[in-house]
Coordinates of N, CA and C in Angstrom, one line a residue:
L1 N 0.8 -1.2 0.0 CA 0.0 0.0 0.0 C 0.9 1.2 0.0
L2 N 0.5 2.2 -0.8 CA 1.2 3.5 -0.8 C 0.5 4.6 0.0
P3 N 1.2 5.4 0.6 CA 0.6 6.5 1.4 C 0.0 7.5 0.4
T4 N -1.1 8.1 0.9 CA -1.7 9.2 0.1 C -1.0 10.5 0.4
L5 N -0.5 11.1 -0.7 CA 0.2 12.4 -0.5 C -0.8 13.5 -0.6
R6 N -0.8 14.4 0.4 CA -1.7 15.6 0.3 C -0.9 16.8 0.6
C7 N -1.3 17.8 -0.1 CA -0.6 19.1 0.0 C -1.4 20.0 1.0
T8 N -0.8 20.7 1.9 CA -1.5 21.5 2.9 C -2.1 22.8 2.3
R9 N -1.6 23.2 1.1 CA -2.1 24.5 0.5 C -3.5 24.2 -0.1
M10 N -4.3 25.2 -0.3 CA -5.6 25.1 -0.9 C -5.5 24.7 -2.3
A11 N -6.0 23.6 -2.7 CA -5.9 23.2 -4.1 C -7.3 22.9 -4.7
P12 N -7.5 23.1 -6.0 CA -8.8 22.8 -6.6 C -9.1 21.4 -6.7
S13 N -10.4 21.1 -6.8 CA -10.8 19.7 -7.0 C -10.5 19.4 -8.5
L14 N -10.6 18.2 -8.9 CA -10.3 17.8 -10.3 C -11.4 18.5 -11.2
E15 N -12.6 18.5 -10.8 CA -13.7 19.2 -11.5 C -13.4 20.7 -11.7
E16 N -13.0 21.3 -10.6 CA -12.7 22.8 -10.7 C -11.5 23.0 -11.6
Y17 N -10.5 22.1 -11.5 CA -9.3 22.3 -12.4 C -9.7 22.2 -13.8
V18 N -10.5 21.3 -14.2 CA -10.9 21.1 -15.6 C -11.7 22.3 -16.1
K19 N -12.6 22.8 -15.3 CA -13.4 23.9 -15.6 C -12.5 25.2 -15.8
A20 N -11.6 25.4 -14.9 CA -10.7 26.6 -14.9 C -9.8 26.6 -16.1
H21 N -9.6 25.4 -16.7 CA -8.7 25.3 -17.9 C -9.5 25.2 -19.2
G22 N -10.8 25.5 -19.1 CA -11.6 25.4 -20.3 C -12.1 24.1 -20.7
G23 N -11.9 23.1 -19.9 CA -12.4 21.7 -20.2 C -13.8 21.5 -19.9
T24 N -14.4 20.4 -20.4 CA -15.7 20.1 -20.1 C -15.9 18.6 -19.7
R25 N -14.8 17.9 -19.9 CA -14.9 16.4 -19.6 C -13.9 16.1 -18.5
V26 N -14.4 15.6 -17.4 CA -13.5 15.2 -16.2 C -13.1 13.8 -16.4
I27 N -11.8 13.5 -16.4 CA -11.2 12.2 -16.5 C -10.6 11.8 -15.2
R28 N -11.2 10.9 -14.5 CA -10.7 10.5 -13.2 C -10.2 9.0 -13.1
R29 N -11.0 8.2 -13.7 CA -10.8 6.7 -13.7 C -10.1 6.3 -15.0
I30 N -8.9 5.7 -14.9 CA -8.1 5.5 -16.1 C -7.7 4.0 -16.2
L31 N -7.9 3.4 -17.3 CA -7.5 2.0 -17.6 C -6.1 2.1 -18.2
I32 N -5.1 1.5 -17.6 CA -3.8 1.4 -18.2 C -3.7 0.1 -19.0
A33 N -3.7 0.2 -20.3 CA -3.8 -1.0 -21.2 C -2.3 -1.4 -21.6
N34 N -1.5 -1.6 -20.6 CA -0.1 -1.9 -20.8 C 0.4 -2.6 -19.6
N35 N 1.7 -2.9 -19.6 CA 2.3 -3.5 -18.4 C 3.8 -3.0 -18.2
G36 N 4.5 -3.6 -17.3 CA 5.9 -3.3 -17.1 C 6.2 -1.8 -16.9
M37 N 7.3 -1.4 -17.5 CA 7.9 0.0 -17.3 C 6.9 1.0 -17.8
A38 N 6.2 0.8 -18.9 CA 5.3 1.7 -19.5 C 4.2 2.0 -18.4
A39 N 3.6 1.0 -17.9 CA 2.5 1.2 -16.9 C 3.0 1.8 -15.6
T40 N 4.1 1.4 -15.2 CA 4.7 2.0 -14.0 C 5.0 3.5 -14.1
K41 N 5.6 3.9 -15.2 CA 6.0 5.3 -15.4 C 4.7 6.1 -15.6
A42 N 3.7 5.6 -16.2 CA 2.4 6.3 -16.4 C 1.8 6.6 -15.1
I43 N 1.6 5.6 -14.2 CA 1.0 5.8 -13.0 C 1.7 6.7 -12.1
M44 N 3.0 6.6 -12.0 CA 3.9 7.4 -11.1 C 3.8 8.9 -11.6
S45 N 3.9 9.1 -12.9 CA 3.9 10.4 -13.5 C 2.6 11.1 -13.3
M46 N 1.5 10.4 -13.5 CA 0.2 11.0 -13.3 C -0.1 11.3 -11.8
R47 N 0.3 10.4 -11.0 CA 0.1 10.6 -9.5 C 0.9 11.9 -9.1
Q48 N 2.1 12.0 -9.6 CA 2.9 13.2 -9.3 C 2.3 14.5 -9.8
W49 N 1.8 14.4 -11.0 CA 1.0 15.6 -11.5 C -0.2 15.9 -10.6
S50 N -0.9 14.9 -10.3 CA -2.1 15.1 -9.4 C -1.7 15.8 -8.1
F51 N -0.6 15.4 -7.5 CA -0.2 15.9 -6.2 C 0.2 17.4 -6.4
L52 N 1.0 17.7 -7.5 CA 1.5 19.0 -7.7 C 0.3 20.0 -8.1
E53 N -0.6 19.5 -8.9 CA -1.7 20.4 -9.4 C -2.9 20.4 -8.5
L54 N -3.2 19.3 -7.9 CA -4.5 19.2 -7.2 C -4.3 19.0 -5.7
G55 N -3.1 18.8 -5.2 CA -2.8 18.7 -3.8 C -3.0 17.3 -3.2
S56 N -3.3 16.3 -4.1 CA -3.4 15.0 -3.6 C -3.0 14.0 -4.7
S57 N -2.3 12.9 -4.3 CA -1.8 12.0 -5.3 C -2.9 10.9 -5.6
R58 N -4.1 11.1 -5.0 CA -5.2 10.1 -5.2 C -6.4 10.7 -5.9
E59 N -6.2 11.8 -6.6 CA -7.4 12.3 -7.3 C -7.7 11.5 -8.5
L60 N -6.7 10.7 -9.0 CA -6.9 9.9 -10.2 C -6.9 8.4 -9.7
E61 N -7.8 7.6 -10.4 CA -7.8 6.2 -10.1 C -7.3 5.4 -11.3
F62 N -6.5 4.4 -11.0 CA -5.9 3.6 -12.0 C -6.3 2.1 -11.9
I63 N -6.8 1.6 -13.1 CA -7.1 0.2 -13.2 C -6.1 -0.4 -14.2
V64 N -5.5 -1.5 -13.8 CA -4.5 -2.1 -14.7 C -5.0 -3.5 -15.1
M65 N -4.4 -3.9 -16.3 CA -4.6 -5.3 -16.8 C -3.4 -6.1 -16.3
A66 N -3.6 -7.3 -15.8 CA -2.5 -8.0 -15.2 C -2.6 -9.5 -15.7
S67 N -1.6 -9.9 -16.4 CA -1.5 -11.3 -16.8 C -1.0 -12.2 -15.6
K68 N -1.1 -13.5 -15.8 CA -0.7 -14.4 -14.7 C 0.8 -14.2 -14.4
D69 N 1.6 -14.0 -15.5 CA 3.1 -13.8 -15.3 C 3.3 -12.5 -14.5
D70 N 2.6 -11.5 -14.8 CA 2.8 -10.2 -14.1 C 2.4 -10.3 -12.6
L71 N 1.3 -11.1 -12.4 CA 0.8 -11.3 -11.0 C 1.8 -12.1 -10.2
E72 N 2.4 -13.2 -10.8 CA 3.3 -14.0 -10.1 C 4.6 -13.3 -9.8
A73 N 4.9 -12.3 -10.7 CA 6.2 -11.6 -10.5 C 6.0 -10.4 -9.5
N74 N 4.7 -10.2 -9.0 CA 4.4 -9.1 -8.1 C 4.9 -7.8 -8.8
A75 N 4.5 -7.6 -10.0 CA 5.0 -6.5 -10.8 C 4.6 -5.1 -10.1
E76 N 5.5 -4.2 -10.2 CA 5.4 -2.9 -9.5 C 4.1 -2.2 -10.0
F77 N 3.8 -2.2 -11.3 CA 2.7 -1.5 -11.8 C 1.4 -1.9 -11.2
I78 N 1.3 -3.2 -10.8 CA 0.1 -3.8 -10.2 C 0.0 -3.2 -8.8
R79 N 1.1 -3.1 -8.1 CA 1.1 -2.6 -6.7 C 0.8 -1.1 -6.7
L80 N 1.1 -0.4 -7.7 CA 0.8 1.0 -7.8 C -0.6 1.3 -8.1
A81 N -1.3 0.4 -8.7 CA -2.7 0.7 -9.2 C -3.7 0.6 -8.0
D82 N -4.8 1.1 -8.3 CA -5.9 1.0 -7.3 C -6.7 -0.3 -7.4
A83 N -6.7 -0.9 -8.6 CA -7.3 -2.2 -8.8 C -6.7 -2.8 -10.1
F84 N -6.8 -4.1 -10.2 CA -6.4 -4.8 -11.4 C -7.4 -5.8 -11.9
V85 N -7.4 -6.1 -13.2 CA -8.2 -7.1 -13.8 C -7.3 -8.1 -14.4
E86 N -7.5 -9.4 -14.0 CA -6.6 -10.4 -14.6 C -7.0 -10.7 -16.0
V87 N -6.0 -10.9 -16.9 CA -6.2 -11.1 -18.3 C -5.5 -12.4 -18.7
P88 N -5.9 -13.0 -19.8 CA -5.2 -14.3 -20.2 C -3.7 -14.2 -20.3
P89 N -3.0 -15.3 -20.0 CA -1.6 -15.3 -20.2 C -1.2 -15.5 -21.7
G90 N 0.1 -15.6 -21.9 CA 0.6 -15.9 -23.2 C 1.0 -14.7 -24.0
K91 N 0.9 -14.8 -25.4 CA 1.3 -13.7 -26.3 C 0.4 -12.5 -26.0
N92 N 0.9 -11.3 -26.4 CA 0.2 -10.1 -26.1 C -1.1 -10.0 -26.8
I93 N -1.3 -10.8 -27.9 CA -2.6 -10.7 -28.6 C -3.7 -11.3 -27.7
N94 N -3.3 -12.0 -26.7 CA -4.2 -12.6 -25.7 C -4.6 -11.6 -24.6
N95 N -3.8 -10.5 -24.5 CA -4.0 -9.6 -23.4 C -3.8 -8.1 -23.7
Y96 N -2.6 -7.7 -23.6 CA -2.3 -6.2 -23.8 C -2.5 -5.7 -25.2
A97 N -2.5 -6.6 -26.2 CA -2.7 -6.1 -27.6 C -4.1 -6.5 -28.1
N98 N -4.9 -7.1 -27.2 CA -6.2 -7.6 -27.6 C -7.2 -6.4 -27.5
V99 N -7.5 -5.8 -28.6 CA -8.4 -4.6 -28.7 C -9.8 -4.9 -28.1
P100 N -10.5 -6.0 -28.5 CA -11.8 -6.3 -28.0 C -11.8 -6.5 -26.5
L101 N -10.7 -7.1 -26.0 CA -10.6 -7.3 -24.5 C -10.4 -6.0 -23.8
I102 N -9.6 -5.1 -24.3 CA -9.3 -3.8 -23.7 C -10.6 -3.0 -23.6
V103 N -11.4 -3.0 -24.7 CA -12.6 -2.2 -24.7 C -13.6 -2.9 -23.8
Q104 N -13.7 -4.2 -23.7 CA -14.6 -4.9 -22.8 C -14.3 -4.5 -21.3
I105 N -13.0 -4.5 -21.0 CA -12.6 -4.2 -19.6 C -12.9 -2.8 -19.3
A106 N -12.6 -1.9 -20.3 CA -12.9 -0.5 -20.1 C -14.4 -0.2 -19.8
K107 N -15.3 -0.9 -20.5 CA -16.7 -0.8 -20.3 C -17.1 -1.3 -18.9
Q108 N -16.6 -2.5 -18.6 CA -17.0 -3.2 -17.3 C -16.5 -2.4 -16.1
Q109 N -15.3 -1.8 -16.2 CA -14.8 -1.0 -15.1 C -15.3 0.4 -15.0
G110 N -16.0 0.8 -16.0 CA -16.6 2.2 -16.0 C -15.5 3.3 -16.0
V111 N -14.4 3.0 -16.8 CA -13.4 4.0 -16.8 C -13.7 5.2 -17.7
H112 N -13.1 6.3 -17.5 CA -13.3 7.5 -18.4 C -12.4 7.5 -19.6
C113 N -11.2 6.8 -19.5 CA -10.3 6.8 -20.6 C -9.4 5.6 -20.5
V114 N -8.7 5.4 -21.6 CA -7.7 4.3 -21.7 C -6.3 4.9 -22.1
W115 N -5.3 4.6 -21.4 CA -3.9 5.0 -21.8 C -3.2 3.7 -22.3
P116 N -2.8 3.7 -23.6 CA -2.2 2.5 -24.2 C -0.8 2.3 -24.0
G117 N 0.0 3.4 -23.6 CA 1.4 3.2 -23.4 C 2.1 3.1 -24.8
W118 N 3.1 2.2 -24.8 CA 3.8 2.0 -26.1 C 3.9 0.5 -26.4
G119 N 4.1 0.1 -27.6 CA 4.0 -1.3 -28.0 C 2.6 -1.8 -27.9
H120 N 2.4 -3.1 -27.8 CA 1.1 -3.8 -27.7 C 0.1 -3.2 -28.6
A121 N -1.0 -2.6 -28.1 CA -2.1 -2.1 -29.0 C -2.0 -0.6 -29.2
S122 N -0.9 0.0 -28.8 CA -0.8 1.5 -28.8 C -0.8 2.1 -30.2
E123 N -0.4 1.3 -31.2 CA -0.4 1.8 -32.6 C -1.4 1.1 -33.5
N124 N -2.4 0.5 -32.9 CA -3.5 -0.1 -33.6 C -4.7 0.8 -33.7
P125 N -5.0 1.3 -34.9 CA -6.1 2.3 -35.0 C -7.4 1.7 -34.6
A126 N -7.5 0.4 -34.5 CA -8.8 -0.2 -34.1 C -9.1 0.2 -32.7
L127 N -8.1 0.4 -31.9 CA -8.4 0.7 -30.4 C -9.0 2.1 -30.2
P128 N -8.5 3.2 -30.7 CA -9.2 4.4 -30.6 C -10.5 4.5 -31.3
R129 N -10.6 3.7 -32.4 CA -11.9 3.7 -33.1 C -13.0 3.0 -32.3
A130 N -12.6 1.8 -31.7 CA -13.6 1.1 -30.9 C -14.0 1.8 -29.6
L131 N -13.0 2.5 -29.0 CA -13.2 3.3 -27.7 C -14.1 4.4 -28.0
A132 N -13.9 5.1 -29.2 CA -14.8 6.2 -29.5 C -16.2 5.8 -29.7
E133 N -16.4 4.6 -30.3 CA -17.8 4.1 -30.5 C -18.4 3.8 -29.1
A134 N -17.6 3.4 -28.1 CA -18.1 3.1 -26.8 C -18.2 4.4 -25.9
G135 N -17.8 5.5 -26.4 CA -17.9 6.8 -25.7 C -16.8 6.9 -24.6
I136 N -15.7 6.2 -24.8 CA -14.6 6.2 -23.9 C -13.4 7.0 -24.5
Q137 N -12.8 7.9 -23.8 CA -11.7 8.7 -24.3 C -10.4 7.8 -24.5
F138 N -9.7 8.0 -25.6 CA -8.5 7.4 -25.8 C -7.4 8.4 -25.6
L139 N -6.4 8.2 -24.7 CA -5.3 9.1 -24.5 C -4.2 8.9 -25.5
G140 N -4.5 9.5 -26.7 CA -3.5 9.4 -27.8 C -4.2 9.9 -29.0
P141 N -3.5 9.7 -30.2 CA -4.0 10.3 -31.4 C -5.3 9.6 -31.9
T142 N -6.0 10.2 -32.8 CA -7.2 9.6 -33.4 C -6.8 8.4 -34.3
A143 N -7.8 7.6 -34.7 CA -7.5 6.4 -35.6 C -6.9 6.9 -36.9
P144 N -7.5 7.9 -37.6 CA -6.9 8.3 -38.9 C -5.5 8.8 -38.8
V145 N -5.2 9.6 -37.8 CA -3.8 10.1 -37.6 C -2.9 9.0 -37.3
M146 N -3.3 8.1 -36.4 CA -2.5 6.9 -36.1 C -2.1 6.1 -37.3
H147 N -3.1 5.9 -38.2 CA -2.8 5.2 -39.4 C -1.9 5.9 -40.3
A148 N -2.1 7.2 -40.5 CA -1.2 8.0 -41.3 C 0.2 8.0 -40.9
L149 N 0.5 8.0 -39.6 CA 1.8 8.1 -39.1 C 2.4 6.7 -38.8
G150 N 1.5 5.7 -38.6 CA 2.0 4.3 -38.3 C 2.2 3.5 -39.6
D151 N 1.4 3.7 -40.6 CA 1.6 3.0 -41.9 C 2.8 3.6 -42.6
K152 N 3.7 2.7 -43.1 CA 5.0 3.2 -43.7 C 4.7 4.0 -45.0
I153 N 3.8 3.5 -45.7 CA 3.5 4.2 -47.0 C 2.8 5.5 -46.8
A154 N 1.8 5.5 -45.9 CA 1.1 6.8 -45.6 C 2.0 7.8 -45.0
S155 N 2.8 7.4 -44.1 CA 3.7 8.3 -43.4 C 4.8 8.9 -44.3
T156 N 5.2 8.1 -45.3 CA 6.2 8.6 -46.3 C 5.6 9.6 -47.2
I157 N 4.3 9.3 -47.7 CA 3.6 10.3 -48.5 C 3.4 11.6 -47.7
L158 N 3.1 11.5 -46.4 CA 2.9 12.7 -45.6 C 4.2 13.4 -45.5
A159 N 5.3 12.7 -45.4 CA 6.6 13.4 -45.3 C 7.0 14.1 -46.5
Q160 N 6.9 13.5 -47.7 CA 7.3 14.1 -48.9 C 6.3 15.2 -49.4
S161 N 5.1 15.1 -48.9 CA 4.1 16.1 -49.2 C 4.4 17.4 -48.4
S162 N 5.1 17.2 -47.3 CA 5.5 18.3 -46.4 C 6.9 18.8 -46.8
K163 N 7.5 18.3 -47.9 CA 8.8 18.8 -48.4 C 9.9 18.2 -47.6
V164 N 9.7 17.1 -46.9 CA 10.8 16.4 -46.2 C 11.5 15.6 -47.2
P165 N 12.9 15.7 -47.3 CA 13.6 14.9 -48.3 C 13.5 13.4 -47.9
C166 N 13.2 12.6 -48.9 CA 13.1 11.1 -48.7 C 14.0 10.4 -49.7
I167 N 14.5 9.2 -49.3 CA 15.3 8.4 -50.2 C 14.4 7.8 -51.3
P168 N 15.0 7.4 -52.4 CA 14.2 6.9 -53.5 C 13.3 5.7 -53.0
W169 N 12.1 5.6 -53.5 CA 11.2 4.5 -53.2 C 10.2 4.4 -54.3
N170 N 9.3 3.3 -54.2 CA 8.4 3.1 -55.2 C 7.3 4.2 -55.3
G171 N 7.1 5.0 -54.2 CA 6.1 6.1 -54.2 C 6.7 7.4 -54.5
D172 N 7.9 7.5 -55.1 CA 8.5 8.8 -55.4 C 7.5 9.7 -56.1
G173 N 7.4 11.0 -55.6 CA 6.6 12.0 -56.3 C 5.1 11.9 -55.9
V174 N 4.7 10.9 -55.2 CA 3.2 10.9 -54.8 C 3.0 11.9 -53.7
M175 N 2.1 12.8 -54.0 CA 1.7 13.8 -53.0 C 0.3 13.7 -52.6
A176 N -0.1 14.2 -51.5 CA -1.5 14.2 -51.0 C -1.8 15.3 -50.1
E177 N -3.0 15.8 -50.3 CA -3.6 16.8 -49.4 C -4.1 16.1 -48.1
I178 N -3.5 16.5 -47.0 CA -4.0 15.8 -45.8 C -5.4 16.2 -45.4
Q179 N -6.2 15.3 -45.1 CA -7.6 15.5 -44.8 C -7.8 16.2 -43.4
P180 N -9.0 16.8 -43.2 CA -9.2 17.5 -41.9 C -9.0 16.6 -40.7
D181 N -9.3 15.3 -40.9 CA -9.2 14.4 -39.8 C -7.7 13.8 -39.6
G182 N -6.8 14.3 -40.5 CA -5.4 13.8 -40.4 C -5.1 12.6 -41.3
S183 N -6.1 12.1 -42.1 CA -5.9 10.9 -42.9 C -5.3 11.3 -44.2
I184 N -4.8 10.3 -44.9 CA -4.3 10.4 -46.3 C -5.4 9.9 -47.2
P185 N -5.7 10.6 -48.3 CA -6.8 10.1 -49.3 C -6.4 8.8 -49.8
E186 N -7.4 8.0 -50.2 CA -7.2 6.6 -50.6 C -6.5 6.5 -52.0
E187 N -6.8 7.5 -52.9 CA -6.2 7.4 -54.3 C -4.7 7.5 -54.3
P188 N -4.1 8.5 -53.7 CA -2.6 8.5 -53.7 C -2.0 7.4 -52.8
F189 N -2.7 7.0 -51.8 CA -2.2 5.9 -51.0 C -2.1 4.6 -51.8
K190 N -3.1 4.3 -52.6 CA -3.1 3.1 -53.4 C -2.0 3.2 -54.5
R191 N -1.8 4.4 -55.0 CA -0.9 4.7 -56.1 C 0.6 4.4 -55.6
A192 N 0.8 4.5 -54.3 CA 2.1 4.3 -53.7 C 2.3 2.9 -53.2
C193 N 1.3 2.0 -53.4 CA 1.4 0.6 -53.0 C 1.9 -0.3 -54.1
L194 N 2.7 -1.3 -53.8 CA 3.1 -2.3 -54.7 C 2.1 -3.4 -54.6
K195 N 1.6 -3.8 -55.8 CA 0.5 -4.8 -55.8 C 1.0 -6.2 -56.1
N196 N 2.2 -6.3 -56.8 CA 2.7 -7.6 -57.2 C 4.2 -7.6 -57.4
Y197 N 4.8 -8.7 -57.6 CA 6.2 -8.8 -57.8 C 6.7 -8.1 -59.0
E198 N 5.9 -8.1 -60.1 CA 6.3 -7.4 -61.3 C 6.5 -5.9 -61.0
E199 N 5.6 -5.3 -60.3 CA 5.7 -3.9 -59.9 C 6.9 -3.6 -59.1
A200 N 7.2 -4.5 -58.1 CA 8.4 -4.4 -57.3 C 9.6 -4.5 -58.1
L201 N 9.6 -5.4 -59.1 CA 10.8 -5.6 -59.9 C 11.1 -4.4 -60.8
E202 N 10.1 -3.8 -61.3 CA 10.2 -2.5 -62.1 C 10.8 -1.4 -61.3
C203 N 10.3 -1.3 -60.0 CA 10.8 -0.2 -59.2 C 12.3 -0.5 -58.7
A204 N 12.6 -1.8 -58.5 CA 14.0 -2.1 -58.1 C 15.0 -1.8 -59.2
H205 N 14.6 -2.0 -60.5 CA 15.5 -1.6 -61.6 C 15.6 -0.1 -61.7
R206 N 14.5 0.6 -61.4 CA 14.6 2.1 -61.5 C 15.5 2.6 -60.4
I207 N 15.3 2.1 -59.2 CA 16.1 2.6 -58.0 C 17.5 2.0 -58.0
G208 N 17.7 0.8 -58.4 CA 19.0 0.1 -58.4 C 19.2 -0.7 -57.1
Y209 N 19.8 -1.9 -57.3 CA 20.1 -2.8 -56.2 C 21.3 -2.2 -55.4
P210 N 21.4 -2.5 -54.1 CA 20.4 -3.2 -53.3 C 19.2 -2.4 -52.9
V211 N 18.1 -3.1 -52.7 CA 16.9 -2.4 -52.3 C 16.3 -3.1 -51.0
V212 N 15.5 -2.4 -50.3 CA 14.8 -2.9 -49.1 C 13.4 -3.1 -49.4
L213 N 12.9 -4.3 -49.2 CA 11.4 -4.6 -49.4 C 10.8 -4.6 -48.0
K214 N 9.7 -3.8 -47.8 CA 9.2 -3.6 -46.5 C 7.7 -3.6 -46.5
A215 N 7.1 -4.4 -45.5 CA 5.6 -4.3 -45.3 C 5.3 -3.0 -44.8
S216 N 4.1 -2.5 -45.2 CA 3.7 -1.1 -44.8 C 3.3 -1.1 -43.4
E217 N 2.8 -2.2 -42.8 CA 2.4 -2.2 -41.4 C 3.2 -3.3 -40.7
G218 N 2.9 -3.4 -39.4 CA 3.6 -4.4 -38.5 C 4.8 -3.7 -37.8
G219 N 5.5 -4.5 -37.1 CA 6.6 -4.0 -36.4 C 7.6 -5.0 -36.0
G220 N 8.7 -4.6 -35.4 CA 9.8 -5.6 -35.0 C 10.7 -6.0 -36.1
G221 N 10.6 -5.4 -37.3 CA 11.5 -5.8 -38.4 C 11.2 -7.1 -39.1
K222 N 10.1 -7.7 -38.8 CA 9.8 -9.1 -39.4 C 9.4 -8.9 -40.8
G223 N 8.9 -7.8 -41.3 CA 8.5 -7.6 -42.7 C 9.5 -6.8 -43.5
I224 N 10.8 -7.0 -43.2 CA 11.9 -6.2 -43.9 C 12.8 -7.3 -44.6
R225 N 13.1 -7.1 -45.8 CA 14.1 -7.9 -46.5 C 15.0 -7.1 -47.4
K226 N 16.3 -7.3 -47.2 CA 17.3 -6.6 -48.1 C 17.4 -7.5 -49.4
C227 N 17.4 -6.9 -50.5 CA 17.4 -7.7 -51.8 C 18.5 -7.2 -52.7
N228 N 19.4 -8.0 -53.1 CA 20.6 -7.6 -54.0 C 20.4 -8.1 -55.4
S229 N 19.3 -8.8 -55.7 CA 19.1 -9.3 -57.1 C 17.7 -9.5 -57.4
N230 N 17.3 -9.8 -58.6 CA 15.9 -10.2 -59.0 C 15.5 -11.4 -58.2
E231 N 16.4 -12.4 -58.1 CA 16.1 -13.6 -57.4 C 15.7 -13.4 -55.9
E232 N 16.6 -12.6 -55.3 CA 16.3 -12.3 -53.9 C 15.1 -11.5 -53.7
L233 N 14.8 -10.6 -54.7 CA 13.6 -9.8 -54.6 C 12.3 -10.7 -54.7
K234 N 12.4 -11.7 -55.5 CA 11.2 -12.6 -55.7 C 11.0 -13.4 -54.4
V235 N 12.1 -13.9 -53.8 CA 12.0 -14.6 -52.5 C 11.5 -13.7 -51.4
G236 N 12.1 -12.5 -51.4 CA 11.7 -11.5 -50.4 C 10.2 -11.1 -50.5
W237 N 9.7 -11.0 -51.7 CA 8.3 -10.6 -51.9 C 7.4 -11.6 -51.3
E238 N 7.7 -12.9 -51.5 CA 6.9 -14.0 -51.0 C 6.9 -14.0 -49.5
Q239 N 8.1 -13.7 -48.9 CA 8.2 -13.7 -47.5 C 7.5 -12.6 -46.8
V240 N 7.7 -11.4 -47.4 CA 7.1 -10.2 -46.8 C 5.6 -10.2 -47.0

């Protein structure tokens, strides 16, 4: 158990603080959809902010997701939280990256918002989209913006449309007007996609070997292949 830190000076309530800063939505109960260092840092930082701004470290409530492994390890983020919900063990698709599960827990726990941290489901546009449909605030970018910056093709179109120098790639010269919601229009996005090996081969000859073949989504480097020849490009295309 952690002691509740209180400041002796007169401090506003959370509701008063939100109103004084022009806000209309009070966020008090937060689901941390992450674990480990990310969850620990989030809770400690927000509790510190709460103490400094509101005079109490307990103005905010934190609900965390906890897998069997984290529970058995007596993970610090679980001890810092006000409550935890046990989630299935195993790969993160079973727990911290499971969008339907996160939304289900958020609804059941009656939270005001979800903080995704980094990794896991934090870059999956389906999460902010599903939370918005449920009327729950997502502490992060909207789904269209997340897609535009997370997808390798969309983000490169965004960069070169903003006059950022880019290395040669199959989408050279493709420009787009960013939509009001932060998304990239479908037409230029499709124009910058490679649809088959033949298109990849044509671009490789234009750019010159070696080239890097990369999936537009995903992470961890699993969808990246360096290709030094037509033969390697063909194998790489099938793998990616």
